[in-house]
CSV table of C-alpha atoms in Angstrom, one decimal:
chain,number,residue,atom,x,y,z
A,1,UNK,CA,-5.3,-1.9,-31.5
A,2,UNK,CA,-8.0,-0.5,-29.2
A,3,UNK,CA,-11.6,-1.5,-30.0
A,4,UNK,CA,-14.0,1.3,-31.3
A,5,UNK,CA,-16.9,0.0,-29.2
A,6,UNK,CA,-15.6,0.9,-25.8
A,7,UNK,CA,-13.6,3.8,-24.4
A,8,UNK,CA,-9.9,3.7,-24.8
A,9,UNK,CA,-7.5,5.4,-22.3
A,10,UNK,CA,-4.1,6.6,-22.7
A,11,UNK,CA,-1.1,7.2,-20.5
A,12,UNK,CA,-0.3,10.8,-19.0
A,13,UNK,CA,3.2,11.8,-19.7
A,14,UNK,CA,4.6,15.4,-19.6
A,15,UNK,CA,1.0,16.9,-19.4
A,16,UNK,CA,-0.1,15.2,-22.5
A,17,UNK,CA,-2.1,12.1,-23.2
A,18,UNK,CA,0.2,9.5,-24.7
A,19,UNK,CA,-1.1,6.5,-26.7
A,20,UNK,CA,0.9,3.2,-27.7
A,21,UNK,CA,0.7,0.5,-30.4
A,22,UNK,CA,-1.2,-1.9,-28.3
A,23,UNK,CA,-3.7,-2.0,-25.6
A,24,UNK,CA,-4.9,-3.9,-22.4
A,25,UNK,CA,-8.4,-5.2,-22.1
A,26,UNK,CA,-10.0,-3.9,-18.8
A,27,UNK,CA,-12.8,-6.5,-17.9
A,28,UNK,CA,-15.2,-6.3,-14.9
A,29,UNK,CA,-14.4,-8.9,-12.3
A,30,UNK,CA,-18.1,-9.6,-11.5
A,31,UNK,CA,-19.3,-10.4,-15.2
A,32,UNK,CA,-16.0,-10.5,-17.1
A,33,UNK,CA,-17.7,-7.8,-19.5
A,34,UNK,CA,-15.1,-5.6,-21.5
A,35,UNK,CA,-15.1,-2.1,-19.6
A,36,UNK,CA,-12.4,-0.3,-21.7
A,37,UNK,CA,-9.1,-0.7,-23.1
A,38,UNK,CA,-5.8,1.0,-21.9
A,39,UNK,CA,-2.6,1.7,-23.7
A,40,UNK,CA,0.0,-0.8,-23.1
A,41,UNK,CA,3.2,1.1,-22.2
A,42,UNK,CA,6.9,0.2,-23.3
A,43,UNK,CA,10.3,0.7,-21.9
A,44,UNK,CA,10.4,3.7,-24.3
A,45,UNK,CA,7.4,5.2,-22.5
A,46,UNK,CA,9.0,4.6,-19.0
A,47,UNK,CA,12.0,6.3,-20.3
A,48,UNK,CA,10.0,9.2,-21.9
A,49,UNK,CA,8.2,9.7,-18.4
A,50,UNK,CA,11.4,9.8,-16.4
A,51,UNK,CA,13.0,12.3,-18.6
A,52,UNK,CA,9.6,14.5,-18.3
A,53,UNK,CA,9.9,14.1,-14.6
A,54,UNK,CA,13.6,15.0,-14.4
A,55,UNK,CA,13.3,18.0,-16.6
A,56,UNK,CA,10.4,19.3,-14.5
A,57,UNK,CA,12.3,18.6,-11.2
A,58,UNK,CA,15.4,20.3,-12.4
A,59,UNK,CA,13.6,23.3,-13.8
A,60,UNK,CA,12.2,23.9,-10.3
A,61,UNK,CA,8.5,24.5,-11.4
A,62,UNK,CA,7.4,22.3,-8.5
A,63,UNK,CA,10.6,21.6,-6.5
A,64,UNK,CA,11.2,25.2,-6.3
A,65,UNK,CA,7.6,26.2,-5.0
A,66,UNK,CA,7.4,26.9,-1.4
A,67,UNK,CA,5.8,24.4,0.9
A,68,UNK,CA,2.8,26.6,1.4
A,69,UNK,CA,2.2,26.9,-2.4
A,70,UNK,CA,2.6,23.1,-2.7
A,71,UNK,CA,0.1,22.6,0.2
A,72,UNK,CA,-2.5,24.7,-1.5
A,73,UNK,CA,-2.5,23.0,-4.7
A,74,UNK,CA,-2.5,19.5,-3.0
A,75,UNK,CA,-5.4,20.6,-0.9
A,76,UNK,CA,-7.5,21.5,-4.0
A,77,UNK,CA,-6.5,18.0,-5.4
A,78,UNK,CA,-7.9,16.3,-2.2
A,79,UNK,CA,-11.0,18.5,-2.2
A,80,UNK,CA,-11.6,17.3,-5.9
A,81,UNK,CA,-11.3,13.6,-4.7
A,82,UNK,CA,-14.4,14.3,-2.6
A,83,UNK,CA,-16.3,16.3,-5.1
A,84,UNK,CA,-15.5,13.8,-8.0
A,85,UNK,CA,-16.1,10.8,-5.6
A,86,UNK,CA,-18.8,9.1,-7.8
A,87,UNK,CA,-16.3,9.0,-10.8
A,88,UNK,CA,-13.5,7.6,-8.7
A,89,UNK,CA,-15.8,5.0,-7.0
A,90,UNK,CA,-17.1,3.9,-10.7
A,91,UNK,CA,-13.3,3.6,-11.8
A,92,UNK,CA,-12.6,1.3,-8.8
A,93,UNK,CA,-15.7,-0.8,-9.0
A,94,UNK,CA,-15.5,-1.4,-12.7
A,95,UNK,CA,-11.9,-2.5,-12.6
A,96,UNK,CA,-11.3,-4.4,-9.2
A,97,UNK,CA,-14.8,-5.4,-8.3
A,98,UNK,CA,-14.9,-3.5,-4.8
A,99,UNK,CA,-18.3,-3.2,-3.6
A,100,UNK,CA,-19.7,0.3,-3.6
A,101,UNK,CA,-19.8,0.5,0.2
A,102,UNK,CA,-16.3,-0.5,0.4
A,103,UNK,CA,-15.2,1.7,-2.5
A,104,UNK,CA,-16.8,4.7,-0.7
A,105,UNK,CA,-15.4,3.9,2.7
A,106,UNK,CA,-12.2,2.8,1.9
A,107,UNK,CA,-10.8,3.0,-1.7
A,108,UNK,CA,-12.0,6.5,-2.4
A,109,UNK,CA,-13.2,7.9,1.0
A,110,UNK,CA,-9.9,7.3,2.7
A,111,UNK,CA,-7.8,8.5,-0.5
A,112,UNK,CA,-9.2,12.0,-0.1
A,113,UNK,CA,-8.6,12.2,3.7
A,114,UNK,CA,-5.0,10.8,3.2
A,115,UNK,CA,-4.2,13.1,0.4
A,116,UNK,CA,-5.2,16.0,2.4
A,117,UNK,CA,-2.9,14.8,5.2
A,118,UNK,CA,0.1,14.8,2.9
A,119,UNK,CA,-0.9,18.3,1.8
A,120,UNK,CA,-1.1,19.4,5.4
A,121,UNK,CA,2.4,17.9,5.8
A,122,UNK,CA,3.8,19.9,3.0
A,123,UNK,CA,3.1,22.9,5.2
A,124,UNK,CA,3.9,21.8,8.4
A,125,UNK,CA,7.1,19.4,7.8
A,126,UNK,CA,10.5,20.8,9.2
A,127,UNK,CA,12.3,21.0,6.0
A,128,UNK,CA,15.0,23.0,7.9
A,129,UNK,CA,16.2,23.2,11.4
A,130,UNK,CA,19.3,24.6,13.2
A,131,UNK,CA,21.1,22.3,15.7
A,132,UNK,CA,22.7,23.9,18.7
A,133,UNK,CA,26.5,22.9,18.9
A,134,UNK,CA,29.2,23.8,21.3
A,135,UNK,CA,31.4,26.5,20.4
A,136,UNK,CA,34.5,24.3,20.7
A,137,UNK,CA,36.5,23.9,18.6
A,138,UNK,CA,35.0,26.6,16.5
A,139,UNK,CA,31.9,28.6,16.5
A,140,UNK,CA,29.5,27.5,13.8
A,141,UNK,CA,25.9,27.2,12.5
A,142,UNK,CA,24.7,23.8,11.8
A,143,UNK,CA,21.5,23.3,9.9
A,144,UNK,CA,19.8,20.1,8.9
A,145,UNK,CA,17.9,20.4,5.7
A,146,UNK,CA,15.2,17.9,4.2
A,147,UNK,CA,15.5,18.1,0.3
A,148,UNK,CA,13.5,16.3,-2.1
A,149,UNK,CA,15.3,13.3,-3.6
A,150,UNK,CA,14.3,14.0,-7.2
A,151,UNK,CA,12.4,11.6,-9.4
A,152,UNK,CA,10.1,9.0,-7.6
A,153,UNK,CA,8.7,6.0,-9.2
A,154,UNK,CA,5.6,4.5,-7.6
A,155,UNK,CA,4.6,1.1,-8.8
A,156,UNK,CA,1.1,0.4,-7.4
A,157,UNK,CA,-0.9,-2.8,-7.3
A,158,UNK,CA,-4.4,-3.6,-8.5
A,159,UNK,CA,-6.1,-4.0,-5.2
A,160,UNK,CA,-6.2,-0.6,-3.9
A,161,UNK,CA,-4.7,1.6,-6.6
A,162,UNK,CA,-6.1,5.0,-5.5
A,163,UNK,CA,-5.4,5.0,-1.8
A,164,UNK,CA,-1.9,3.1,-2.1
A,165,UNK,CA,-1.0,5.4,-4.9
A,166,UNK,CA,-1.9,8.3,-2.7
A,167,UNK,CA,0.6,6.9,-0.2
A,168,UNK,CA,3.2,7.3,-2.6
A,169,UNK,CA,2.3,10.3,-4.6
A,170,UNK,CA,1.2,12.4,-1.8
A,171,UNK,CA,4.4,12.6,0.1
A,172,UNK,CA,6.6,12.7,-2.9
A,173,UNK,CA,4.7,15.9,-4.1
A,174,UNK,CA,4.6,17.4,-0.6
A,175,UNK,CA,8.4,17.2,-0.3
A,176,UNK,CA,8.9,18.8,-3.9
A,177,UNK,CA,9.6,15.7,-6.1
A,178,UNK,CA,8.5,14.6,-9.5
A,179,UNK,CA,6.7,11.2,-9.9
A,180,UNK,CA,6.2,8.5,-12.4
A,181,UNK,CA,3.4,6.2,-11.5
A,182,UNK,CA,3.2,2.7,-12.9
A,183,UNK,CA,-0.2,1.5,-12.8
A,184,UNK,CA,-1.2,-2.2,-12.8
A,185,UNK,CA,-2.9,-3.1,-16.1
A,186,UNK,CA,-6.1,-4.3,-14.5
A,187,UNK,CA,-7.0,-1.2,-12.5
A,188,UNK,CA,-5.6,1.8,-14.2
A,189,UNK,CA,-8.7,4.2,-14.2
A,190,UNK,CA,-8.7,5.9,-10.7
A,191,UNK,CA,-5.0,6.9,-10.7
A,192,UNK,CA,-5.3,8.1,-14.4
A,193,UNK,CA,-8.1,10.3,-13.3
A,194,UNK,CA,-6.2,11.7,-10.5
A,195,UNK,CA,-3.3,12.4,-12.7
A,196,UNK,CA,-5.6,14.7,-14.8
A,197,UNK,CA,-7.2,16.1,-11.7
A,198,UNK,CA,-3.6,17.0,-10.5
A,199,UNK,CA,-2.7,18.7,-13.7
A,200,UNK,CA,-6.0,20.6,-13.7
A,201,UNK,CA,-5.5,21.9,-10.1
A,202,UNK,CA,-2.1,23.4,-11.0
A,203,UNK,CA,0.5,20.5,-10.9
A,204,UNK,CA,2.9,21.6,-13.7
A,205,UNK,CA,3.4,19.2,-16.7
A,206,UNK,CA,6.0,16.6,-16.2
A,207,UNK,CA,5.7,16.6,-12.4
A,208,UNK,CA,3.0,13.8,-12.3
A,209,UNK,CA,3.2,11.2,-15.0
A,210,UNK,CA,1.4,7.9,-15.4
A,211,UNK,CA,2.7,5.0,-17.5
A,212,UNK,CA,1.3,1.4,-17.9
A,213,UNK,CA,3.1,-1.5,-18.9
A,214,UNK,CA,4.1,-5.2,-18.0
A,215,UNK,CA,5.8,-5.3,-14.5
A,216,UNK,CA,8.8,-7.4,-15.9
A,217,UNK,CA,9.5,-4.8,-18.4
A,218,UNK,CA,8.1,-1.4,-17.5
A,219,UNK,CA,8.2,-1.8,-13.7
A,220,UNK,CA,11.7,-3.4,-13.9
A,221,UNK,CA,12.9,-0.3,-16.0
A,222,UNK,CA,11.7,2.0,-13.4
A,223,UNK,CA,13.3,0.2,-10.6
A,224,UNK,CA,16.5,0.1,-12.3
A,225,UNK,CA,16.6,3.4,-14.3
A,226,UNK,CA,19.6,5.4,-13.4
A,227,UNK,CA,17.5,8.7,-13.4
A,228,UNK,CA,15.0,7.5,-10.9
A,229,UNK,CA,16.1,8.4,-7.3
A,230,UNK,CA,13.5,6.6,-5.3
A,231,UNK,CA,11.2,3.7,-5.9
A,232,UNK,CA,8.0,2.9,-3.7
A,233,UNK,CA,6.4,-0.5,-4.4
A,234,UNK,CA,3.6,-2.3,-3.0
A,235,UNK,CA,2.9,-6.1,-4.1
A,236,UNK,CA,4.2,-9.4,-3.6
A,237,UNK,CA,7.2,-10.4,-1.6
A,238,UNK,CA,8.8,-12.1,-4.7
A,239,UNK,CA,8.5,-8.9,-6.9
A,240,UNK,CA,9.6,-7.0,-3.9
A,241,UNK,CA,12.9,-8.9,-3.7
A,242,UNK,CA,13.4,-8.2,-7.4
A,243,UNK,CA,12.7,-4.5,-7.1
A,244,UNK,CA,15.5,-4.4,-4.3
A,245,UNK,CA,18.0,-6.2,-6.7
A,246,UNK,CA,17.0,-3.9,-9.5
A,247,UNK,CA,17.5,-0.8,-7.4
A,248,UNK,CA,20.9,-1.8,-5.9
A,249,UNK,CA,22.3,-1.1,-9.3
A,250,UNK,CA,22.1,2.6,-8.7
A,251,UNK,CA,21.7,2.5,-4.8
A,252,UNK,CA,18.4,4.2,-4.9
A,253,UNK,CA,16.0,4.8,-2.1
A,254,UNK,CA,13.5,1.9,-1.6
A,255,UNK,CA,10.2,1.6,0.1
A,256,UNK,CA,8.6,-1.8,0.1
A,257,UNK,CA,5.1,-2.9,1.3
A,258,UNK,CA,5.0,-6.7,0.6
A,259,UNK,CA,2.9,-9.6,1.5
A,260,UNK,CA,1.3,-10.7,4.8
A,261,UNK,CA,-0.3,-13.6,6.6
A,262,UNK,CA,-1.8,-11.8,9.6
A,263,UNK,CA,-2.5,-13.9,12.8
A,264,UNK,CA,-5.6,-13.0,14.7
A,265,UNK,CA,-5.7,-14.3,18.2
A,266,UNK,CA,-8.8,-14.8,20.2
A,267,UNK,CA,-8.2,-14.9,24.0
A,268,UNK,CA,-10.1,-17.1,26.3
A,269,UNK,CA,-12.0,-14.2,27.8
A,270,UNK,CA,-13.0,-12.6,24.6
A,271,UNK,CA,-16.5,-11.5,23.8
A,272,UNK,CA,-17.0,-14.2,21.2
A,273,UNK,CA,-20.1,-12.4,19.4
A,274,UNK,CA,-17.9,-9.4,18.9
A,275,UNK,CA,-14.6,-11.1,18.2
A,276,UNK,CA,-16.3,-13.5,15.4
A,277,UNK,CA,-17.8,-10.4,13.6
A,278,UNK,CA,-14.5,-8.7,13.9
A,279,UNK,CA,-12.4,-11.7,12.6
A,280,UNK,CA,-14.7,-12.0,9.6
A,281,UNK,CA,-14.3,-8.3,8.8
A,282,UNK,CA,-10.5,-8.6,9.3
A,283,UNK,CA,-10.3,-11.7,6.9
A,284,UNK,CA,-13.2,-11.2,4.3
A,285,UNK,CA,-13.2,-7.3,3.6
A,286,UNK,CA,-12.6,-7.0,-0.2
A,287,UNK,CA,-12.9,-10.9,-0.5
A,288,UNK,CA,-9.5,-11.1,1.4
A,289,UNK,CA,-7.7,-9.3,-1.3
A,290,UNK,CA,-5.8,-7.2,1.4
A,291,UNK,CA,-2.2,-7.8,2.2
A,292,UNK,CA,-2.9,-7.1,5.9
A,293,UNK,CA,-5.9,-9.2,6.1
A,294,UNK,CA,-6.3,-11.4,9.2
A,295,UNK,CA,-6.1,-14.9,7.5
A,296,UNK,CA,-4.8,-17.1,10.3
A,297,UNK,CA,-7.3,-17.4,13.2
A,298,UNK,CA,-5.8,-18.7,16.4
A,299,UNK,CA,-8.4,-19.9,19.0
A,300,UNK,CA,-8.0,-21.6,22.5
A,301,UNK,CA,-8.4,-25.4,22.1
A,302,UNK,CA,-11.4,-25.6,24.4
A,303,UNK,CA,-13.3,-23.1,22.5
A,304,UNK,CA,-12.5,-24.1,19.1
A,305,UNK,CA,-15.7,-26.0,18.0
A,306,UNK,CA,-17.9,-23.0,19.7
A,307,UNK,CA,-15.9,-20.3,17.7
A,308,UNK,CA,-16.0,-22.2,14.3
A,309,UNK,CA,-19.8,-22.9,14.7
A,310,UNK,CA,-20.4,-19.3,15.2
A,311,UNK,CA,-17.9,-18.3,12.3
A,312,UNK,CA,-19.8,-20.5,9.9
A,313,UNK,CA,-23.1,-19.3,11.0
A,314,UNK,CA,-22.0,-15.6,10.6
A,315,UNK,CA,-20.5,-16.2,7.3
A,316,UNK,CA,-23.8,-17.5,6.0
A,317,UNK,CA,-25.2,-14.2,6.7
A,318,UNK,CA,-22.9,-12.5,4.2
A,319,UNK,CA,-24.5,-11.2,1.0
A,320,UNK,CA,-22.2,-12.2,-2.0
A,321,UNK,CA,-23.3,-10.6,-5.2
A,322,UNK,CA,-23.3,-7.5,-7.4
A,323,UNK,CA,-20.6,-5.0,-6.2
A,324,UNK,CA,-22.9,-2.0,-7.3
A,325,UNK,CA,-25.7,-3.0,-4.9
A,326,UNK,CA,-25.7,-1.3,-1.5
A,327,UNK,CA,-26.7,-4.6,0.3
A,328,UNK,CA,-23.7,-6.5,-1.1
A,329,UNK,CA,-21.0,-7.5,1.5
A,330,UNK,CA,-18.6,-9.4,-0.6
A,331,UNK,CA,-17.9,-9.1,-4.5
A,332,UNK,CA,-15.6,-11.1,-6.9
A,333,UNK,CA,-12.0,-11.7,-6.9
A,334,UNK,CA,-9.8,-9.7,-9.3
A,335,UNK,CA,-9.5,-12.3,-12.1
A,336,UNK,CA,-10.0,-15.9,-13.4
A,337,UNK,CA,-6.2,-16.6,-12.6
A,338,UNK,CA,-6.7,-15.4,-9.0
A,339,UNK,CA,-9.8,-17.4,-8.6
A,340,UNK,CA,-8.1,-20.6,-9.8
A,341,UNK,CA,-5.2,-19.9,-7.7
A,342,UNK,CA,-7.4,-19.6,-4.5
A,343,UNK,CA,-9.0,-22.7,-5.3
A,344,UNK,CA,-5.8,-24.5,-5.8
A,345,UNK,CA,-4.8,-23.6,-2.2
A,346,UNK,CA,-8.2,-24.8,-0.9
A,347,UNK,CA,-8.0,-28.1,-2.8
A,348,UNK,CA,-4.4,-28.5,-1.6
A,349,UNK,CA,-5.5,-28.0,2.1
A,350,UNK,CA,-8.3,-30.6,1.6
A,351,UNK,CA,-5.7,-33.0,0.2
A,352,UNK,CA,-3.5,-32.6,3.3
A,353,UNK,CA,-6.4,-33.5,5.5
A,354,UNK,CA,-7.9,-30.2,6.4
A,355,UNK,CA,-11.7,-29.7,6.8
A,356,UNK,CA,-13.6,-27.2,4.9
A,357,UNK,CA,-16.2,-25.9,7.2
A,358,UNK,CA,-17.9,-23.7,4.9
A,359,UNK,CA,-17.5,-22.4,1.3
A,360,UNK,CA,-14.5,-24.0,-0.5
A,361,UNK,CA,-15.7,-23.2,-4.2
A,362,UNK,CA,-17.6,-21.0,-6.6
A,363,UNK,CA,-20.9,-19.9,-5.0
A,364,UNK,CA,-24.0,-21.6,-6.3
A,365,UNK,CA,-26.4,-19.5,-8.7
A,366,UNK,CA,-26.4,-18.7,-12.3
A,367,UNK,CA,-25.1,-15.1,-11.6
A,368,UNK,CA,-21.8,-16.6,-10.3
A,369,UNK,CA,-21.0,-18.6,-13.6
A,370,UNK,CA,-19.7,-15.4,-15.2
A,371,UNK,CA,-17.0,-13.3,-13.6
A,372,UNK,CA,-14.6,-14.5,-10.9
A,373,UNK,CA,-16.1,-15.7,-7.7
A,374,UNK,CA,-15.1,-17.5,-4.5
A,375,UNK,CA,-17.5,-18.3,-1.7
A,376,UNK,CA,-16.1,-17.2,1.8
A,377,UNK,CA,-14.4,-20.1,3.2
A,378,UNK,CA,-13.4,-21.4,6.7
A,379,UNK,CA,-10.9,-24.2,7.0
A,380,UNK,CA,-10.1,-26.1,10.2
A,381,UNK,CA,-7.9,-29.2,11.2
A,382,UNK,CA,-4.9,-27.0,10.1
A,383,UNK,CA,-1.3,-27.0,11.3
A,384,UNK,CA,1.0,-24.0,10.7
A,385,UNK,CA,3.2,-25.9,8.5
A,386,UNK,CA,0.5,-26.2,5.8
A,387,UNK,CA,0.8,-23.9,2.8
A,388,UNK,CA,-2.7,-22.7,3.4
A,389,UNK,CA,-1.5,-21.3,7.0
A,390,UNK,CA,1.9,-20.0,5.5
A,391,UNK,CA,1.4,-18.7,2.1
A,392,UNK,CA,-0.6,-15.5,1.2
A,393,UNK,CA,-3.7,-16.9,-0.6
A,394,UNK,CA,-5.3,-13.4,-1.2
A,395,UNK,CA,-8.8,-14.6,-1.1
A,396,UNK,CA,-11.7,-15.1,1.2
A,397,UNK,CA,-10.2,-18.0,3.0
A,398,UNK,CA,-9.9,-18.0,6.9
A,399,UNK,CA,-7.5,-20.7,8.5
A,400,UNK,CA,-8.3,-21.8,12.0
A,401,UNK,CA,-5.7,-23.2,14.3
A,402,UNK,CA,-5.9,-24.1,18.0
A,403,UNK,CA,-3.5,-23.5,20.7
A,404,UNK,CA,-3.2,-24.7,24.3
A,405,UNK,CA,-1.4,-21.6,26.0
A,406,UNK,CA,-0.7,-18.2,25.2
A,407,UNK,CA,3.0,-18.8,24.7
A,408,UNK,CA,2.0,-21.3,22.1
A,409,UNK,CA,-0.3,-18.8,20.4
A,410,UNK,CA,2.4,-16.3,20.2
A,411,UNK,CA,4.9,-18.7,18.8
A,412,UNK,CA,2.4,-19.8,16.2
A,413,UNK,CA,1.5,-16.2,15.3
A,414,UNK,CA,5.3,-15.4,14.8
A,415,UNK,CA,6.2,-18.5,13.1
A,416,UNK,CA,5.9,-17.0,9.6
A,417,UNK,CA,8.2,-15.2,7.2
A,418,UNK,CA,5.8,-12.1,7.1
A,419,UNK,CA,5.2,-9.5,9.7
A,420,UNK,CA,2.6,-6.9,8.4
A,421,UNK,CA,-0.3,-7.3,10.7
A,422,UNK,CA,-1.8,-8.9,13.6
A,423,UNK,CA,-4.7,-8.7,16.0
A,424,UNK,CA,-5.7,-9.7,19.7
A,425,UNK,CA,-9.3,-10.1,20.8
A,426,UNK,CA,-10.2,-9.8,24.6
A,427,UNK,CA,-12.4,-8.2,27.1
A,428,UNK,CA,-9.1,-7.2,29.0
A,429,UNK,CA,-7.5,-4.6,26.7
A,430,UNK,CA,-4.3,-4.3,28.9
A,431,UNK,CA,-3.9,-8.1,28.7
A,432,UNK,CA,-4.4,-8.0,24.9
A,433,UNK,CA,-2.0,-5.2,24.4
A,434,UNK,CA,0.7,-7.2,26.3
A,435,UNK,CA,0.2,-10.1,23.8
A,436,UNK,CA,0.4,-7.5,21.0
A,437,UNK,CA,3.7,-6.3,22.1
A,438,UNK,CA,5.0,-9.7,21.7
A,439,UNK,CA,3.8,-10.0,18.1
A,440,UNK,CA,6.4,-9.5,15.4
A,441,UNK,CA,4.3,-7.2,13.1
A,442,UNK,CA,4.3,-3.6,12.0
A,443,UNK,CA,0.6,-3.0,13.1
A,444,UNK,CA,-1.0,-4.8,15.9
A,445,UNK,CA,-4.7,-4.2,16.4
A,446,UNK,CA,-6.7,-4.9,19.7
A,447,UNK,CA,-10.3,-5.7,19.1
A,448,UNK,CA,-10.4,-4.3,15.5
A,449,UNK,CA,-8.9,-4.6,12.2
A,450,UNK,CA,-8.1,-2.4,9.1
A,451,UNK,CA,-7.8,0.6,11.3
A,452,UNK,CA,-5.4,2.7,9.2
A,453,UNK,CA,-4.9,6.3,10.2
A,454,UNK,CA,-2.6,8.8,7.9
A,455,UNK,CA,-0.8,10.0,11.1
A,456,UNK,CA,0.4,6.5,11.9
A,457,UNK,CA,3.1,4.4,10.2
A,458,UNK,CA,2.2,1.5,8.1
A,459,UNK,CA,4.6,-1.2,7.0
A,460,UNK,CA,5.9,-4.7,7.8
A,461,UNK,CA,8.7,-6.7,9.7
A,462,UNK,CA,10.6,-9.4,8.1
A,463,UNK,CA,9.7,-10.0,4.5
A,464,UNK,CA,6.6,-7.8,4.7
A,465,UNK,CA,8.5,-4.9,3.7
A,466,UNK,CA,11.2,-2.1,4.0
A,467,UNK,CA,10.4,1.3,5.4
A,468,UNK,CA,7.1,2.7,6.3
A,469,UNK,CA,4.3,4.6,4.5
A,470,UNK,CA,2.1,7.4,5.9
A,471,UNK,CA,2.6,8.6,9.6
A,472,UNK,CA,4.4,11.6,10.9
A,473,UNK,CA,7.6,10.7,9.1
A,474,UNK,CA,6.1,9.8,5.7
A,475,UNK,CA,8.2,12.7,4.1
A,476,UNK,CA,11.4,11.4,5.5
A,477,UNK,CA,11.3,8.6,2.9
A,478,UNK,CA,11.0,11.3,0.1
A,479,UNK,CA,13.8,13.6,1.2
A,480,UNK,CA,17.4,13.5,1.7
A,481,UNK,CA,19.1,14.8,5.0
A,482,UNK,CA,21.8,17.4,4.3
A,483,UNK,CA,23.9,18.7,7.0
A,484,UNK,CA,25.0,22.6,6.2
A,485,UNK,CA,27.8,23.7,8.5
A,486,UNK,CA,28.8,27.4,8.5
A,487,UNK,CA,32.0,28.0,10.3
A,488,UNK,CA,32.2,31.5,11.9
A,489,UNK,CA,35.9,31.5,12.7
A,490,UNK,CA,37.8,34.7,11.0
A,491,UNK,CA,41.3,34.2,12.8
A,492,UNK,CA,43.5,31.9,10.8
A,493,UNK,CA,45.4,30.9,13.9
A,494,UNK,CA,42.1,29.7,15.6
A,495,UNK,CA,40.8,27.7,12.5
A,496,UNK,CA,40.6,24.0,13.0
A,497,UNK,CA,43.1,23.4,10.1
A,498,UNK,CA,45.6,25.3,12.0
A,499,UNK,CA,46.2,21.8,13.9
A,500,UNK,CA,47.8,20.5,10.6
A,501,UNK,CA,49.0,23.4,8.7
A,502,UNK,CA,52.1,25.6,10.2
A,503,UNK,CA,51.7,29.4,10.6
A,504,UNK,CA,52.5,31.0,7.2
A,505,UNK,CA,56.3,32.2,7.3
A,506,UNK,CA,55.4,34.9,4.8
A,507,UNK,CA,52.5,37.3,5.4
């Protein structure tokens, strides 16, 4: 049961706080200190949440509201993310160790902007349109309706719970669906607060439910549940495959945003100072714990040593430390397990003959003996067949590879099972954009990284995912297309079925 010395949090189902018989301990990644406890949900809790969501959907308390009504309520929620920003930031930092600057700018700042975008989509989305058709063989009116799918399950990862949760909750609510959010057990607090805020601002009970629980049990139940109509998942490719398998039993709609191994290509004409800073930002932000991080750097062979020297010198300027301090650039990684996994990848690369140009272990200093820390690491003498270059490390680790021609650079960049992100650095943006067109990735940046806009789609090629989140078509993933055909023929002899049925013998 939960300790009485720290705050205990519960799930939110049907507009009510719901506890369970056991609890997770939430520990701060920087210090390993106990922050709070969280109810550990079960399959029964998932079933209760789905039943609540289904009842709310069928009742029409939300799905029956006009788009304008949903927009108004959602805009109030978006505004609360801004006014309650400090609470949301504290929730993110205490659970996942994000720095305060990053949490303000990305984790929470972007979440409010993106939720407001989905609110606006609720009012502007074309839920119904009439299609002009030929009057032959019969005159008719044909309407395309976009209707909510029903109950949507959102399975959210630990790294960006609020923003990635918003990408699923926002369009689901905008389209008129009910949602069941399954939070990661390490980072439940920001989405739990969002659930309460949504209820306070007018989202009816049962429309927004939040459960916790182990992924192989609660997450799997939501993915396979016969009363869940859509599942949206962000996480590893391995788990994404299992989500697809489980969802196939009821042929439900699926959106998957999975792993990545983003290639970052510096061209021979690049401004090296600018590119080096951009590459470090692309790889090291949030200690590399981002699926679309640029973790493979491809450099011209003749510039390799110069670029590596610049990278090492620049990384030495990074301030690694307390995520609550404004001066901090890099904080900890999420857990001891993740830290040890990253160290194993680094040790494996070293054993295969790679060179650790900087970092490669736990930073020096007494303050780093608690919590889960990895020094920003740059590794050279790598080939693209090594695990360090092919597998998602999810840490502050940059792998540097050389290329001798642009064709070789593109071939190396595309030689991966992933296709989430890529980037090109060059003074000639036209040339860089042409290289970008050859890269097999859902997002390709030129002279920047992590540039995500709610109006533009985000998702991956190959085993980096299925479908797209955000963007102009975000609500398409949360609606079903219905063709409504109204025939205006009144003369039985002119009706299309007269082609098969003979004229009646008796009037």
